Short mmCIF file of C-alpha atoms in Angstrom, two decimals:
data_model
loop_
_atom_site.label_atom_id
_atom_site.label_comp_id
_atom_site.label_asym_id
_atom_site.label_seq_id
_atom_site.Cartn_x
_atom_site.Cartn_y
_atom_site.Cartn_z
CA UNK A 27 -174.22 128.09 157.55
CA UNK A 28 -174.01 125.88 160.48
CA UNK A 29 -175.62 127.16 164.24
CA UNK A 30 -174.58 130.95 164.52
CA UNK A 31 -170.98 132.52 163.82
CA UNK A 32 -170.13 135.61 165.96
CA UNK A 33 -167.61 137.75 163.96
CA UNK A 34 -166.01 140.47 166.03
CA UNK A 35 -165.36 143.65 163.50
CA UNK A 36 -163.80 145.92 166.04
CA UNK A 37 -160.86 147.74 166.44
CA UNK A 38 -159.08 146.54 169.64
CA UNK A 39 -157.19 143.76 168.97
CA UNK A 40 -154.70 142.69 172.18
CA UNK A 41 -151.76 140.94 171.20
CA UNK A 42 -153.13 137.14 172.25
CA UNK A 43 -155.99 137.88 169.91
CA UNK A 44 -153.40 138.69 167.18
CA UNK A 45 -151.21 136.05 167.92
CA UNK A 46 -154.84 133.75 167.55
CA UNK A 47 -155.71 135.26 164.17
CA UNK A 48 -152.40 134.30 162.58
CA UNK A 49 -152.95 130.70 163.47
CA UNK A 50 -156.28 130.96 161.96
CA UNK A 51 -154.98 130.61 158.36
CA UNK A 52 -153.34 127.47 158.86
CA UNK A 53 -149.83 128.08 157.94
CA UNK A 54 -147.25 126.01 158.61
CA UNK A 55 -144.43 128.36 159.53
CA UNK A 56 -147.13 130.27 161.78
CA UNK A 57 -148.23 126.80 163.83
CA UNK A 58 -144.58 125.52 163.93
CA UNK A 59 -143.49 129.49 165.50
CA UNK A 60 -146.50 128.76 167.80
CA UNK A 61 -145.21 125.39 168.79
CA UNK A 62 -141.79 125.86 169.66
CA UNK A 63 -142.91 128.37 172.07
CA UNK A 64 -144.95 125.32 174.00
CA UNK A 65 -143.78 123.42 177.25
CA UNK A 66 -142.92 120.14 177.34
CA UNK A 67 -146.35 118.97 178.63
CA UNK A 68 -148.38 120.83 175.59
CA UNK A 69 -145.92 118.71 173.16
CA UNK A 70 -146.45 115.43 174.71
CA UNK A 71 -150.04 115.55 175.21
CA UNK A 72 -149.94 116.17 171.56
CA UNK A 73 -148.00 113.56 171.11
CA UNK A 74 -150.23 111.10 172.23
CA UNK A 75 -153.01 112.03 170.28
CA UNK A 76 -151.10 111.18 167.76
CA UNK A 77 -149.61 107.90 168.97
CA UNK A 78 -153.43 106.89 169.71
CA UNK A 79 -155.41 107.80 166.48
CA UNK A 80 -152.28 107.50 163.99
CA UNK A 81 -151.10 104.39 165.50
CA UNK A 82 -147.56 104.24 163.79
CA UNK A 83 -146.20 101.70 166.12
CA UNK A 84 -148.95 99.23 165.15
CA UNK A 85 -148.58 100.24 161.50
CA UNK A 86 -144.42 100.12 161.07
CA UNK A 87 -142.72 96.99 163.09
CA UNK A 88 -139.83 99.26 162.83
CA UNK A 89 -141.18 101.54 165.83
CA UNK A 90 -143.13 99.08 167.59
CA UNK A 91 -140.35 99.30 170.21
CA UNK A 92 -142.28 101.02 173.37
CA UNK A 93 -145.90 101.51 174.27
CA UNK A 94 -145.56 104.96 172.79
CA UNK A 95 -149.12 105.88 173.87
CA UNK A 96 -148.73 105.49 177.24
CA UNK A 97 -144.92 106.34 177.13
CA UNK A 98 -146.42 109.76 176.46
CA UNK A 99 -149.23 110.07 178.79
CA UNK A 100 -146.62 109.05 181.88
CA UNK A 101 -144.03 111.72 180.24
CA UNK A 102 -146.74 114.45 179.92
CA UNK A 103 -147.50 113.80 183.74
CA UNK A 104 -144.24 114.09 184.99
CA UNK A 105 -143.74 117.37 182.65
CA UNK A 106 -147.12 118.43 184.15
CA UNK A 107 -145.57 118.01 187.80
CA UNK A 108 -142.46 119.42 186.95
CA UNK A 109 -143.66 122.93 185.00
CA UNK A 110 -145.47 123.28 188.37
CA UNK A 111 -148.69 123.10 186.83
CA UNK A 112 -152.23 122.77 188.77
CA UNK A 113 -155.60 121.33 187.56
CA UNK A 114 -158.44 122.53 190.22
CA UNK A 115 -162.11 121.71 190.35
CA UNK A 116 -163.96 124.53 187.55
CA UNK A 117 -166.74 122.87 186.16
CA UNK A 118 -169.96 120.48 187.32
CA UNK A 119 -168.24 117.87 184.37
CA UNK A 120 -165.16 118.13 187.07
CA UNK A 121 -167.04 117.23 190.18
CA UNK A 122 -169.37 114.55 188.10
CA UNK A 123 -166.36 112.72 186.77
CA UNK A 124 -165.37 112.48 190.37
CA UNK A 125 -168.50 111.26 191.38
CA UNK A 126 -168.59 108.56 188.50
CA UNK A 127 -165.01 107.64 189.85
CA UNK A 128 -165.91 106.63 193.13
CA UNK A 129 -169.40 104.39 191.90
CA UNK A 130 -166.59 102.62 189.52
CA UNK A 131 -164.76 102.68 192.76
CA UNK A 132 -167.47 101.12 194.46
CA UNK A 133 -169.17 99.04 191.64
CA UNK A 134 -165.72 97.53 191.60
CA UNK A 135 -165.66 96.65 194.92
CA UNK A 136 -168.99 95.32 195.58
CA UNK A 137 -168.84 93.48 192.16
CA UNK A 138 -169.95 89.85 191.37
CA UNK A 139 -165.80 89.29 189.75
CA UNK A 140 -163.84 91.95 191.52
CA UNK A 141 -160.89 90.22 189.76
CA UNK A 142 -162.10 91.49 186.45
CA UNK A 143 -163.17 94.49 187.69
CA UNK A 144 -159.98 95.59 189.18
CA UNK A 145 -157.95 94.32 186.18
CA UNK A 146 -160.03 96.68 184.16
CA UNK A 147 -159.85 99.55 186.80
CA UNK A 148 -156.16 101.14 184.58
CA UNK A 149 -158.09 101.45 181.86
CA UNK A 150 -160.74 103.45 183.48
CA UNK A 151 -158.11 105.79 185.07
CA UNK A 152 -156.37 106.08 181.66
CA UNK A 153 -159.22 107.77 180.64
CA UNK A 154 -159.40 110.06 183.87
CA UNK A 155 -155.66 110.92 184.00
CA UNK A 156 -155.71 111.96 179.71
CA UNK A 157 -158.70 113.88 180.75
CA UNK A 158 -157.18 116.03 183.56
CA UNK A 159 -153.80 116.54 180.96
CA UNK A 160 -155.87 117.82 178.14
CA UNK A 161 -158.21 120.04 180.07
CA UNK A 162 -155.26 121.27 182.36
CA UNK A 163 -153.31 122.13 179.60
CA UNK A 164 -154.78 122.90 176.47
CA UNK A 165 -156.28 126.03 177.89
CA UNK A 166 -155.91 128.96 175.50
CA UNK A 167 -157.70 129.36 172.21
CA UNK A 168 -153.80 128.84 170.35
CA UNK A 169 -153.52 125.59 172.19
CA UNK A 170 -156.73 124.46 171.14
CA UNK A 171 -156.71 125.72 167.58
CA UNK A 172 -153.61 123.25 167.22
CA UNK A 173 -154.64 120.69 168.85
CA UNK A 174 -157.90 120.54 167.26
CA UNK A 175 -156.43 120.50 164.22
CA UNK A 176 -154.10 117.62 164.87
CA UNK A 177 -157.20 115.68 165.87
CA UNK A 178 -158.83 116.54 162.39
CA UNK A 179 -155.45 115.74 160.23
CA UNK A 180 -155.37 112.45 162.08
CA UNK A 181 -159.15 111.67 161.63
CA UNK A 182 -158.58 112.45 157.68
CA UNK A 183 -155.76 110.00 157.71
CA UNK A 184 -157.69 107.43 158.80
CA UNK A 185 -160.54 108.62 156.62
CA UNK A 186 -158.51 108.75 153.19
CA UNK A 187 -157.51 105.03 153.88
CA UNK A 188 -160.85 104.37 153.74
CA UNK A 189 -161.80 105.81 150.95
CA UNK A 190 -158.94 104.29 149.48
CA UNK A 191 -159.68 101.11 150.26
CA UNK A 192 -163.13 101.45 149.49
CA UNK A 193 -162.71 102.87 145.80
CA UNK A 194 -160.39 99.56 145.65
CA UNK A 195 -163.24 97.55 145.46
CA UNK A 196 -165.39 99.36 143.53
CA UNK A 197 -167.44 100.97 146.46
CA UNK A 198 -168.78 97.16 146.36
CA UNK A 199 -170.11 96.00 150.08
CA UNK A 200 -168.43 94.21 152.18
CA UNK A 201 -169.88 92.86 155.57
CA UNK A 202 -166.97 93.55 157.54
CA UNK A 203 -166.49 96.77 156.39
CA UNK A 204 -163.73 99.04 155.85
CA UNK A 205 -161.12 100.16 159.39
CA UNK A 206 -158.94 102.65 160.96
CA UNK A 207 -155.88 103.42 162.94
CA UNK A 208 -155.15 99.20 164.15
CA UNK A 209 -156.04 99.70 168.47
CA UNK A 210 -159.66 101.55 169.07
CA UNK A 211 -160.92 102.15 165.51
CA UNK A 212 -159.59 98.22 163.97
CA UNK A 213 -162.96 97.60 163.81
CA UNK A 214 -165.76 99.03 160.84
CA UNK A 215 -168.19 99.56 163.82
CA UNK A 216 -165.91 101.86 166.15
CA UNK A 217 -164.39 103.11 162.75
CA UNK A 218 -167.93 104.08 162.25
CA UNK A 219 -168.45 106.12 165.22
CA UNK A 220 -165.26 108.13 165.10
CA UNK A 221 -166.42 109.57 161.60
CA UNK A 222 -169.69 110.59 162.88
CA UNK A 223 -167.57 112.58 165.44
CA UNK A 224 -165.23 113.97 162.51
CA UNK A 225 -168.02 114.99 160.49
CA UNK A 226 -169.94 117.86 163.08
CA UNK A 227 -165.96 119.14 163.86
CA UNK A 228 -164.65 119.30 161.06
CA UNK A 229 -168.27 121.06 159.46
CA UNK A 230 -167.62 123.67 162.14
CA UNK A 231 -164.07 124.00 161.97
CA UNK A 232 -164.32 125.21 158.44
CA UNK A 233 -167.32 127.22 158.99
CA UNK A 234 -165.68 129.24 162.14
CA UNK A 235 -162.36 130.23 160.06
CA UNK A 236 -163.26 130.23 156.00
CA UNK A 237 -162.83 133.38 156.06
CA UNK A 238 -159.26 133.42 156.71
CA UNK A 239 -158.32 130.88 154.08
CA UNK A 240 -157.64 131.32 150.24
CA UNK A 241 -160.35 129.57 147.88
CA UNK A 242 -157.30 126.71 147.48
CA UNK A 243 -156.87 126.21 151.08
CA UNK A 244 -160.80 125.78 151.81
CA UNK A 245 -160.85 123.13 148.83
CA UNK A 246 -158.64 121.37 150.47
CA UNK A 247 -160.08 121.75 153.61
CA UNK A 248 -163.30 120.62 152.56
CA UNK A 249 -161.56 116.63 152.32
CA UNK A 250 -162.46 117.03 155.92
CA UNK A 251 -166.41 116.32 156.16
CA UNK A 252 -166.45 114.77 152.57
CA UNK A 253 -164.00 111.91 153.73
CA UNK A 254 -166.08 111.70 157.13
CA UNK A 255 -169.01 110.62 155.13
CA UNK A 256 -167.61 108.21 152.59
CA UNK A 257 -166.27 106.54 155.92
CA UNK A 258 -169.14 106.38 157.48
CA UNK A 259 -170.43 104.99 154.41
CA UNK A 260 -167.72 102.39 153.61
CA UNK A 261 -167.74 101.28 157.13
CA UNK A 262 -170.86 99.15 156.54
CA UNK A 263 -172.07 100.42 159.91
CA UNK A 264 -175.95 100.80 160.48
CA UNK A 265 -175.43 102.56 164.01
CA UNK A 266 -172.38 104.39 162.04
CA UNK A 267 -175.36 105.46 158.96
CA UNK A 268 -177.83 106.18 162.28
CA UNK A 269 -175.47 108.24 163.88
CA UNK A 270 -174.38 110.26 160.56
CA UNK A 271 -178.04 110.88 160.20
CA UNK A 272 -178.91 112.39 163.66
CA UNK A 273 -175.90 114.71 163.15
CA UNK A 274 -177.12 115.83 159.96
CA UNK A 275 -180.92 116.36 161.61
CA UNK A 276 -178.61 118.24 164.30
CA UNK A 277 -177.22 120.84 161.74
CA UNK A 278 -180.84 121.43 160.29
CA UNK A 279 -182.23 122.16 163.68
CA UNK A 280 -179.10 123.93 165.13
CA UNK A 281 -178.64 126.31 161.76
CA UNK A 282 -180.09 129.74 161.40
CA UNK A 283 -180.32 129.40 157.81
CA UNK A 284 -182.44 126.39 157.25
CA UNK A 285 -182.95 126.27 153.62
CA UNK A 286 -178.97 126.78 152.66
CA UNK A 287 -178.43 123.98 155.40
CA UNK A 288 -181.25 121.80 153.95
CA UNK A 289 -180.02 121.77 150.83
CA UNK A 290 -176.37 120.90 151.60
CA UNK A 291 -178.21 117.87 153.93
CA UNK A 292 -180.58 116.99 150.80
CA UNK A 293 -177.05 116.97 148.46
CA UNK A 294 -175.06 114.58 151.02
CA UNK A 295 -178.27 112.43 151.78
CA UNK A 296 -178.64 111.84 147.69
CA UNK A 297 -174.58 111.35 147.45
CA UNK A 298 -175.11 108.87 150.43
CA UNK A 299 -177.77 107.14 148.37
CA UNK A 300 -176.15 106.74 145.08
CA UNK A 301 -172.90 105.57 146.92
CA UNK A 302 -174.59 103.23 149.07
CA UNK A 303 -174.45 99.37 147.58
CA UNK A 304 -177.92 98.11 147.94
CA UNK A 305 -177.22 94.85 149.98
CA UNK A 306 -176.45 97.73 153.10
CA UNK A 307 -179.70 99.49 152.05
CA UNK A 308 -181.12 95.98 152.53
CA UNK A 309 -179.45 95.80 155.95
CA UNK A 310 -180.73 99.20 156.80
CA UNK A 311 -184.74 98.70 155.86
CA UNK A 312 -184.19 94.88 157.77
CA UNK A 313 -183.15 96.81 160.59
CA UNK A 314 -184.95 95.62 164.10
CA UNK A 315 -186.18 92.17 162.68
CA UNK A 316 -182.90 90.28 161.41
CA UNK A 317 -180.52 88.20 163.26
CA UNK A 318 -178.18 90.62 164.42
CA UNK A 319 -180.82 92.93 165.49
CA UNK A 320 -183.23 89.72 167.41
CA UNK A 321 -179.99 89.17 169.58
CA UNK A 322 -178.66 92.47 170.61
CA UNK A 323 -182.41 93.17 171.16
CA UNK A 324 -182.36 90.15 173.61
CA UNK A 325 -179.41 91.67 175.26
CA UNK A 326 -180.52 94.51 175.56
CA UNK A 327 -183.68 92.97 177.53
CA UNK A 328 -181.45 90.72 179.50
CA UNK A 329 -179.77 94.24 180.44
CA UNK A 330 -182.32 96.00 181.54
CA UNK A 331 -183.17 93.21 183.86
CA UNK A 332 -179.86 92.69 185.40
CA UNK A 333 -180.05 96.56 186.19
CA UNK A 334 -183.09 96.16 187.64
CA UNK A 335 -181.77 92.79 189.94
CA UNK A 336 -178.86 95.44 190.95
CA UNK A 337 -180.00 98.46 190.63
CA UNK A 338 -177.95 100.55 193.13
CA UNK A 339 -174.14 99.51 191.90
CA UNK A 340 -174.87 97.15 188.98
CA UNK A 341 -172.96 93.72 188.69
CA UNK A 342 -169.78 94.97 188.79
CA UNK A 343 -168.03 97.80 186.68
CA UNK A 344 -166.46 95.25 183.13
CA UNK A 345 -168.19 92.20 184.88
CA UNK A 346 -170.43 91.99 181.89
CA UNK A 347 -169.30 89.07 179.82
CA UNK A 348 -168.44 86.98 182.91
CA UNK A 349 -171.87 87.93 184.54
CA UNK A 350 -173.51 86.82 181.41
CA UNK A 351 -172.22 84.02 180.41
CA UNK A 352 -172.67 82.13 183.86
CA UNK A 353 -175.97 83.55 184.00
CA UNK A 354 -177.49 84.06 180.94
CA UNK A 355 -175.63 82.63 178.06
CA UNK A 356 -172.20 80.66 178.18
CA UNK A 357 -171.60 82.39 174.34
CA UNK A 358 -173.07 85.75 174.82
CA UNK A 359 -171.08 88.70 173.86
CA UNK A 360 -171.28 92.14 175.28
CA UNK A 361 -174.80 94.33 175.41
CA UNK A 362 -173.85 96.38 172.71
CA UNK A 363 -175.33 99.51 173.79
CA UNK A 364 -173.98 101.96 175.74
CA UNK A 365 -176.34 103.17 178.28
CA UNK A 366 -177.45 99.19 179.37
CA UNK A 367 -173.67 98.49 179.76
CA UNK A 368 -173.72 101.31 182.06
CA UNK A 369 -177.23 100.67 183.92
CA UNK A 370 -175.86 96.91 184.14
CA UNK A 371 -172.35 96.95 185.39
CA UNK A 372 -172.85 100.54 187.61
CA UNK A 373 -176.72 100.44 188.35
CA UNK A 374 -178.84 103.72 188.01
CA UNK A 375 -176.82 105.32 189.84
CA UNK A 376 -174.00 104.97 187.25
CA UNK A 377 -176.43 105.07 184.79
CA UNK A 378 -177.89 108.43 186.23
CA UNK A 379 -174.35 110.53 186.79
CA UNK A 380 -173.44 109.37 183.09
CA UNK A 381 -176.39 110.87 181.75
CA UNK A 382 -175.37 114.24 183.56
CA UNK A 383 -171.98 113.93 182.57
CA UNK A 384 -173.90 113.86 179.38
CA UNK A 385 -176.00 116.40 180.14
CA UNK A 386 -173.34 119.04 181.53
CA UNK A 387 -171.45 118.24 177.87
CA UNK A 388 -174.40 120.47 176.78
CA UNK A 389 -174.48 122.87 179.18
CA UNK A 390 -170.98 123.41 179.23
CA UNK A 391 -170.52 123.88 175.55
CA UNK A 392 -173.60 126.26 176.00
CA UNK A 393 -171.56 128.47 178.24
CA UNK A 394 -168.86 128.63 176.10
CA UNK A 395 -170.61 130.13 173.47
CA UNK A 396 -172.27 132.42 175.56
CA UNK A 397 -168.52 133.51 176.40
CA UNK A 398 -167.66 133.18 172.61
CA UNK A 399 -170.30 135.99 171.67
CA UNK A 400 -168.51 138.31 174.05
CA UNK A 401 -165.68 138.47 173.01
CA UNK A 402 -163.49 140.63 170.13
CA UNK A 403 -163.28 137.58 167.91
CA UNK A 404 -164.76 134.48 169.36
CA UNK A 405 -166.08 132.83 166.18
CA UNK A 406 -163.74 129.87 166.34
CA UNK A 407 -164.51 128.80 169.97
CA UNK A 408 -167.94 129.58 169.19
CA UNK A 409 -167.42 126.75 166.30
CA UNK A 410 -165.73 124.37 168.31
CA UNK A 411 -168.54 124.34 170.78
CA UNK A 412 -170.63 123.61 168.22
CA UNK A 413 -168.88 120.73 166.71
CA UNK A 414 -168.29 118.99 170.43
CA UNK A 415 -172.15 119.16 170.49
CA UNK A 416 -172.32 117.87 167.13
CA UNK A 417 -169.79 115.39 168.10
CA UNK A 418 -171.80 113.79 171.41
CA UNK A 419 -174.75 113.56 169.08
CA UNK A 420 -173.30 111.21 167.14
CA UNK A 421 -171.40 109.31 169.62
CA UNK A 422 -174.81 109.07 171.75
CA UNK A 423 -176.80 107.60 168.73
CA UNK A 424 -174.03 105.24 167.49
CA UNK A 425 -173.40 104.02 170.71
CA UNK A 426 -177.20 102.67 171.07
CA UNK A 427 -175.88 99.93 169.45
CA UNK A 428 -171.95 98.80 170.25
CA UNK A 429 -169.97 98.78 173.47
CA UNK A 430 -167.78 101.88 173.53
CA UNK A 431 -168.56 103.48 176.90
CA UNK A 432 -165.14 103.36 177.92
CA UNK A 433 -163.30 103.93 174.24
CA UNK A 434 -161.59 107.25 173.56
CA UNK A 435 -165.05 109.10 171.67
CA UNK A 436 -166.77 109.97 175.24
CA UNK A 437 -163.79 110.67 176.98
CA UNK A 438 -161.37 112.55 174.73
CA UNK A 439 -164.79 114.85 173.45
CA UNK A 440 -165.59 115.43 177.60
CA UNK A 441 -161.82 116.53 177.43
CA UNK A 442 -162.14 118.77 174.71
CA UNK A 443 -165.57 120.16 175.53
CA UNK A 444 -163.56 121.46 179.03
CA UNK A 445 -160.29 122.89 177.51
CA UNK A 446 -162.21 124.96 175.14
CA UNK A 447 -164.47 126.63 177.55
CA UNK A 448 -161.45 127.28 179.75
CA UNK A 449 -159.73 128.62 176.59
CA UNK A 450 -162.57 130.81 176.56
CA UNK A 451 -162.86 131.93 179.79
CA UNK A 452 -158.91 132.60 178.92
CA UNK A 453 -159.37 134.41 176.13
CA UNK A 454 -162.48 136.64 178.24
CA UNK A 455 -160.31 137.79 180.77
CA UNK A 456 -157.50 138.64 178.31
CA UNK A 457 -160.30 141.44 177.00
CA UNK A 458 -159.02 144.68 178.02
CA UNK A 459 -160.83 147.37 180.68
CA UNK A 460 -161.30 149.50 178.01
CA UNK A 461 -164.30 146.66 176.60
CA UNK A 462 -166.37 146.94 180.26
CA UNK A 463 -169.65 146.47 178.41
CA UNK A 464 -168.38 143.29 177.34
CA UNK A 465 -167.24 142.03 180.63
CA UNK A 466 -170.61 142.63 181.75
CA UNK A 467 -171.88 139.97 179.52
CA UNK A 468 -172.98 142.80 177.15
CA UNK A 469 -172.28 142.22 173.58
CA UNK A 470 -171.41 145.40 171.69
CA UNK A 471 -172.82 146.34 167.81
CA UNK A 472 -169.61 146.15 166.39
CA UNK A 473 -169.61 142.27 164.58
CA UNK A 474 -172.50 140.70 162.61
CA UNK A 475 -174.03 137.01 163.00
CA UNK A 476 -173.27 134.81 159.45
#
């Protein structure tokens, strides 16, 4: 339905291909079997993707007891040291991310309140150091398939309570919105974004593996994408709506079957429309010349022009509200887009190795496909590259219009986008020598495109 689905049909099957295929129905005993298998580093990098989209801790006073977020991240370090594991330069998104390091670096230095700057600089490195765990060590399609679909389970949580709450009040608007998990996503806006992100995975999640499931399990499964769009819907969020509509454009242009995909966009456009309370319809057709939209369209001015006063390094990387309120406004806020808080605080030259980090997201995901068509059975990786793409779309559009360069959806997507396409140079060189063709970057006659 969505993009292209390469279905390997063949007869040789190795054993880690196997082993892949009974995770791909989604039974418990099979992903528990799988997981007690894993290291120490595999469970707590898990772990934290948990701690950080379920938030328990923030939920239940009873285990708000230790920052159990970063408890995990320092734990799946040292198990990372320990287990003798290495991370090593593979891809341009390595050596950019390095790159944007050292402007931070230097933005931070050279910045107008270094003070704020370097007090921000841990969160920054957070983002670097969770990067480098879940690239270095969910590296095999098994890895991925689980922790993909921990991601997915936690994103439904998050968007069942919004439905929930939503249907509470009679799908009735509210300006504020519905939430998520209480840290990154207590707000409708961010709330917003993530679901725009859930929606492309989850779309190609279920698409790369239907097959294996029973009619009940895929009814199930489809909760996935139709809880992403209620959320999007109940969060109240016009950059959330935006962003849920350039993903949907995305599977239209990216699908090789354009009228089954057109009408499946048509039927969640008219469900979107029916659902929708009219005051946000009147917030969406106001769009560009009410209140809101007058003053983040003055900061967004304002940001441009502070980019071009410092356009090497910017003001200083998180300098923004300081900056601005001596300068500009003692009550502004922050520029609420994502590429002028970038061209502001880092210059163009932060500005210019974000867009390639940007850029290589694509090209990356490209690559893994082109890996993914190779192999035996490399429809779910296949998938999953398509759903990261899916994913950045809707982050990038969303983003035009709140400050979230430095929230998990960038970061933890660049993450993903890497593991899978080492997972898939993995699974590649797992093909045995009697499949030369394919290592040639050859693929054989033996599957069919769906």
């Amino acid at each position: 339905m969505i993009g292209e689905l390469y279905v390997g049909t063949g007869p040789a099957r190795p054993g880690h291909i196997a082993g892949a295929r009974n995770l791909y129905t989604l039974r418990l005993w099979s992903i528990w079997r799988f997981l007690k298998k894993q290291s120490a580093s595999y469970w707590l990098i898990c772990s934290y993707l948990f701690f950080e989209y379920v938030r328990p801790q923030s939920i239940y006073e009873s285990v708000d007891l230790l920052p159990w977020a970063f408890l995990s991240i320092v734990l799946c370090l040292v198990a990372f040291l320990v287990e003798r594991r290495s991370w090593r330069f593979t891809t341009a998104v390595d050596w950019l991310l390095a790159v944007f390091c050292l402007v931070v670096l230097a933005a931070s230095s050279l910045a107008y309140f270094p003070a704020a700057s370097f007090a921000a600089l841990p969160l920054f490195f957070s983002w670097i150091l969770i990067y480098v765990l879940i690239s270095g060590l969910v590296i095999t399609e098994r890895r991925f398939l689980v922790f993909i679909l921990s991601f997915l389970l936690y994103n439904l949580k998050m968007a069942l309570h919004a439905t929930r709450t939503w249907a509470a009040i009679g799908f009735a608007f509210r300006d504020w919105g519905v939430v998520g998990a209480p840290g990154w996503f207590h707000n409708s806006g961010e709330f917003g974004i993530e679901m725009t992100m859930f929606l492309p995975i989850s779309v190609c999640f279920i698409v790369a593996l239907r097959r294996y499931w029973s009619k009940r399990k895929l009814a199930l499964l489809i909760l996935l994408p139709t809880t992403s769009v209620i959320g999007m819907l109940a969060s109240s969020s016009r950059g959330a709506l935006l962003g849920g509509a350039a993903v949907l454009f995305w599977f239209l242009m990216r699908s090789r079957h354009r009228v089954r995909t057109l009408i499946g966009t048509a039927a969640v456009v008219v469900a979107a429309v029916v659902l929708l309370p009219n005051q946000q319809k009147e917030r969406l057709t106001s769009m560009g010349t009410d209140p809101t939209s007058v003053i983040r369209l003055t900061y967004w001015k304002d940001g441009i022009k502070i980019a071009n006063e410092n356009p090497v390094l910017g003001i200083g990387y998180a300098n923004w509200a300081d900056y601005y309120r001596r300068y500009y406004n003692p009550r502004g806020q922050l520029p609420h887009n994502i590429f002028v808080q970038a061209g502001a605080e880092l210059g163009y030259t932060g500005l210019l190795v974000f867009g390639l980090l940007i850029a290589y997201t694509f090209v990356v995901n490209s690559r893994t496909r082109k890996i993914a068509r190779q192999l035996p059975e490399g429809g779910f990786l296949f998938g999953m590259a398509n759903g990261l793409d899916g994913a950045l779309v809707g982050y990038l559009v969303s983003g035009f219009f709140v400050t979230v360069l430095y929230y998990p959806f960038f970061w933890i997507n660049l993450a993903m986008t890497v593991a899978l396409h080492k997972a898939a140079r993995h699974e590649f060189r797992q093909v045995p020598a009697t499949c030369p063709r394919e290592r040639m970057g050859v693929r054989q006659p033996r599957g069919q495109w769906v």
